[in-house]
Tab-separated table of C-alpha atoms in Angstrom:
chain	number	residue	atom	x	y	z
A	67	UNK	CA	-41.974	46.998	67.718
A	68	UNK	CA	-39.926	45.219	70.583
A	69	UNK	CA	-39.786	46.748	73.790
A	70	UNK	CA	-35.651	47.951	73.582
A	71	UNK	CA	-36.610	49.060	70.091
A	72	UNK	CA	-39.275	51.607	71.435
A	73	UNK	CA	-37.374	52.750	74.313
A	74	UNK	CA	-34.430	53.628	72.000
A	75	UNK	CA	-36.682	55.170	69.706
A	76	UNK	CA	-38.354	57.274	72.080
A	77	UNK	CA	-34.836	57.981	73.650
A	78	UNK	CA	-33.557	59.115	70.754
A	79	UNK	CA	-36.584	61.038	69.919
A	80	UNK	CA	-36.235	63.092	73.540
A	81	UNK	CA	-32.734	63.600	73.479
A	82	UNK	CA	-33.141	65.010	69.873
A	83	UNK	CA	-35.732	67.105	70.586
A	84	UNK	CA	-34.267	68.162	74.317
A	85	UNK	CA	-30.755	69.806	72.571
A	86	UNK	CA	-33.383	71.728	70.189
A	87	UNK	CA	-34.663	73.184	72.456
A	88	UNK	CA	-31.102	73.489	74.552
A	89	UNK	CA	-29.462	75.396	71.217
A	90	UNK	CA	-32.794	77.621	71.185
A	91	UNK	CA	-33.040	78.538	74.392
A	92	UNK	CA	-30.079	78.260	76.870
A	93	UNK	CA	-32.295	75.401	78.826
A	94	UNK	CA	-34.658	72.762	78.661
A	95	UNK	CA	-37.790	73.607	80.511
A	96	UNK	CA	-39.371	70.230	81.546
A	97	UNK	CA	-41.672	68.604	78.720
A	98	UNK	CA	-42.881	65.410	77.908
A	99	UNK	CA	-43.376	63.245	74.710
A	100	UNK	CA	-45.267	60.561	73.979
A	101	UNK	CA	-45.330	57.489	71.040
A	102	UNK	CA	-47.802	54.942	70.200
A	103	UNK	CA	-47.151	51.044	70.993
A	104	UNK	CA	-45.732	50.957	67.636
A	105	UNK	CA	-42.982	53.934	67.800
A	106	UNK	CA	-44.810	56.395	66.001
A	107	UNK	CA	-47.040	59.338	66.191
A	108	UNK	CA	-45.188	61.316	68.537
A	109	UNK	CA	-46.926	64.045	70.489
A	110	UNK	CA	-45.119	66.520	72.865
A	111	UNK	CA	-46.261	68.738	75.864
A	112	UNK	CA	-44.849	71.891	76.568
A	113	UNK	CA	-46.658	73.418	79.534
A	114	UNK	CA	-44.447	76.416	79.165
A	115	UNK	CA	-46.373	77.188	76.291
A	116	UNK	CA	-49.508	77.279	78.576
A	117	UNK	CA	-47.790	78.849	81.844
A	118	UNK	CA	-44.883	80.833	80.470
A	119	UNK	CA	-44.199	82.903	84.061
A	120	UNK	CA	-44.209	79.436	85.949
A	121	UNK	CA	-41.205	77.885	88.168
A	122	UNK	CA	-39.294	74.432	86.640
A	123	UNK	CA	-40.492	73.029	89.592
A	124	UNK	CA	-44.172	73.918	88.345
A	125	UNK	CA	-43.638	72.933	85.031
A	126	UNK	CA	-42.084	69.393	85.721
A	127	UNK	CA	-45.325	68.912	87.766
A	128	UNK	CA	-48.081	69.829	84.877
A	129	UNK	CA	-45.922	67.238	82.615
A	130	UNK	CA	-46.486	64.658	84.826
A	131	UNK	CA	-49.829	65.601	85.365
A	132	UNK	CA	-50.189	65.390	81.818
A	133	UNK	CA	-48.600	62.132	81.026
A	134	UNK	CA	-50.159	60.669	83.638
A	135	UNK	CA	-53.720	61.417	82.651
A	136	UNK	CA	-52.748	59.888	79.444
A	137	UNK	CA	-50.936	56.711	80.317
A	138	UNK	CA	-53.921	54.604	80.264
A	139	UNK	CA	-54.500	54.815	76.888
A	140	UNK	CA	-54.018	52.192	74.693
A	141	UNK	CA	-52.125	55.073	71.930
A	142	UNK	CA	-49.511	55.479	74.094
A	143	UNK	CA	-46.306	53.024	74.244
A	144	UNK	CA	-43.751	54.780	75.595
A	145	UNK	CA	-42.976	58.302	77.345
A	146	UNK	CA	-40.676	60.851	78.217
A	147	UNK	CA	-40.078	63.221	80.690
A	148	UNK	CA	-36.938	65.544	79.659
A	149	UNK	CA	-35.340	68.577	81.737
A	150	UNK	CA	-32.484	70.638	82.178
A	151	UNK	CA	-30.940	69.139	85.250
A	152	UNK	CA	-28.374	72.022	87.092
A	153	UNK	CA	-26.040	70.545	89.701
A	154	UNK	CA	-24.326	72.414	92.031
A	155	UNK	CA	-20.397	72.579	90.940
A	156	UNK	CA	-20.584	70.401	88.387
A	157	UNK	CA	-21.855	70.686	85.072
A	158	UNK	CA	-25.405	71.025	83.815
A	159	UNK	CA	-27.086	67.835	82.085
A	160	UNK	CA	-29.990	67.025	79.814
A	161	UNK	CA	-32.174	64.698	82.122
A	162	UNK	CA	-34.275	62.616	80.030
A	163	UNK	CA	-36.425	59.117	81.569
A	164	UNK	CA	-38.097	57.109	79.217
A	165	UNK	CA	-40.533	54.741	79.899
A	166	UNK	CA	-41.738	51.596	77.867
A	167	UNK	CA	-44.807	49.594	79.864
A	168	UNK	CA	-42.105	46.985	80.389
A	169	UNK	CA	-39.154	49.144	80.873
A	170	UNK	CA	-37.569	52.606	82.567
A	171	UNK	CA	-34.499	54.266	82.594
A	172	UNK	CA	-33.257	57.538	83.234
A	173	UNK	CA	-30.087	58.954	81.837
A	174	UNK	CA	-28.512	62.195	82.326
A	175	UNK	CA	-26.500	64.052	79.077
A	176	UNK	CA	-23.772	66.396	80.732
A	177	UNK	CA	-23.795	69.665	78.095
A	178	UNK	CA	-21.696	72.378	77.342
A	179	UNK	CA	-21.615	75.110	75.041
A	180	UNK	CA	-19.055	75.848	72.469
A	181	UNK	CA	-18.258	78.998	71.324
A	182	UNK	CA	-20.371	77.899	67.954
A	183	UNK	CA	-22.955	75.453	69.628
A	184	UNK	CA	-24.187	73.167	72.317
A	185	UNK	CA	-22.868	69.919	72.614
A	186	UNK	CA	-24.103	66.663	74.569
A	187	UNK	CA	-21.708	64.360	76.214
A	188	UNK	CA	-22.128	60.587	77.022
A	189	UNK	CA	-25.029	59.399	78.944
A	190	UNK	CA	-24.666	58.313	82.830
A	191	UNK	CA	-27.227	56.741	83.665
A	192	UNK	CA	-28.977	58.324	87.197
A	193	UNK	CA	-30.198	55.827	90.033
A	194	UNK	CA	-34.203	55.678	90.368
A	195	UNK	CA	-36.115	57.659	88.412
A	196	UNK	CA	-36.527	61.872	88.263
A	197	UNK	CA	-40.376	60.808	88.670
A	198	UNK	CA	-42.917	57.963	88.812
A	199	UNK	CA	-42.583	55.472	87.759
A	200	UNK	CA	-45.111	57.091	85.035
A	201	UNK	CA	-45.715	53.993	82.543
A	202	UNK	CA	-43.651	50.845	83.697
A	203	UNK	CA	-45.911	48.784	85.673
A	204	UNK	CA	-43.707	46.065	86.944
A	205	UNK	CA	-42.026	49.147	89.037
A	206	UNK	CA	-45.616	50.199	90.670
């Protein structure tokens, strides 16, 4: 799988998964997903799961943490990092970077809630990245 074809797929993947979570829970608590070099066999950390009283703040750090430890690995292609991102005055967004070993970007989703469900708006992408870079060398 090409490099824009794995980002996309893992984008897609996070964004997916990130306004699950949104319509389950109100927010996105930071979490990270991984695939292999060849777009599949996705795996996901949710360190809320494993620290459910801790701040976002905390949490974004443990997902780091976590794909960080696992970036050297030859199983993983491409990551995420998603997040609810709150802003003050404006509206709320789905942050979501993605990271290819040849590639980052990071895009923020505005959302807003209907009075039936959540909805995601056009991407904007963000300057620089929320972290890292985790995955992309040619950035280090």
């Amino acid at each position: 799988m090409g490099d824009e074809e794995l980002r996309a797929k893992t984008l897609h993947l996070a964004r997916e998964m990130g306004l699950l979570v949104l319509r389950r829970q109100g927010s996105v608590p930071p979490f990270g997903l991984t695939l292999d070099p060849a777009g599949d066999n996705p795996r996901t950390f949710f360190p809320r799961d494993q620290r459910p009283q801790a701040s976002s703040d905390e949490l974004l750090d443990a997902t780091v943490a976590h794909l960080a430890r696992g970036r050297a690995s030859a199983d993983v292609g491409a990551l995420a990092v998603v997040t609810t991102l709150e802003s003050e005055g404006g509206p709320s967004g789905l942050g979501i970077q993605v990271e290819t070993r040849a590639s980052a970007v990071f895009l923020i989703y505005p959302y807003s809630k209907s009075a039936q469900d959540w909805g995601l708006g056009e991407p904007q992408p963000a300057k620089g990245l929320l972290v890292g870079p985790l995955l992309h060398t040619a950035m280090q």
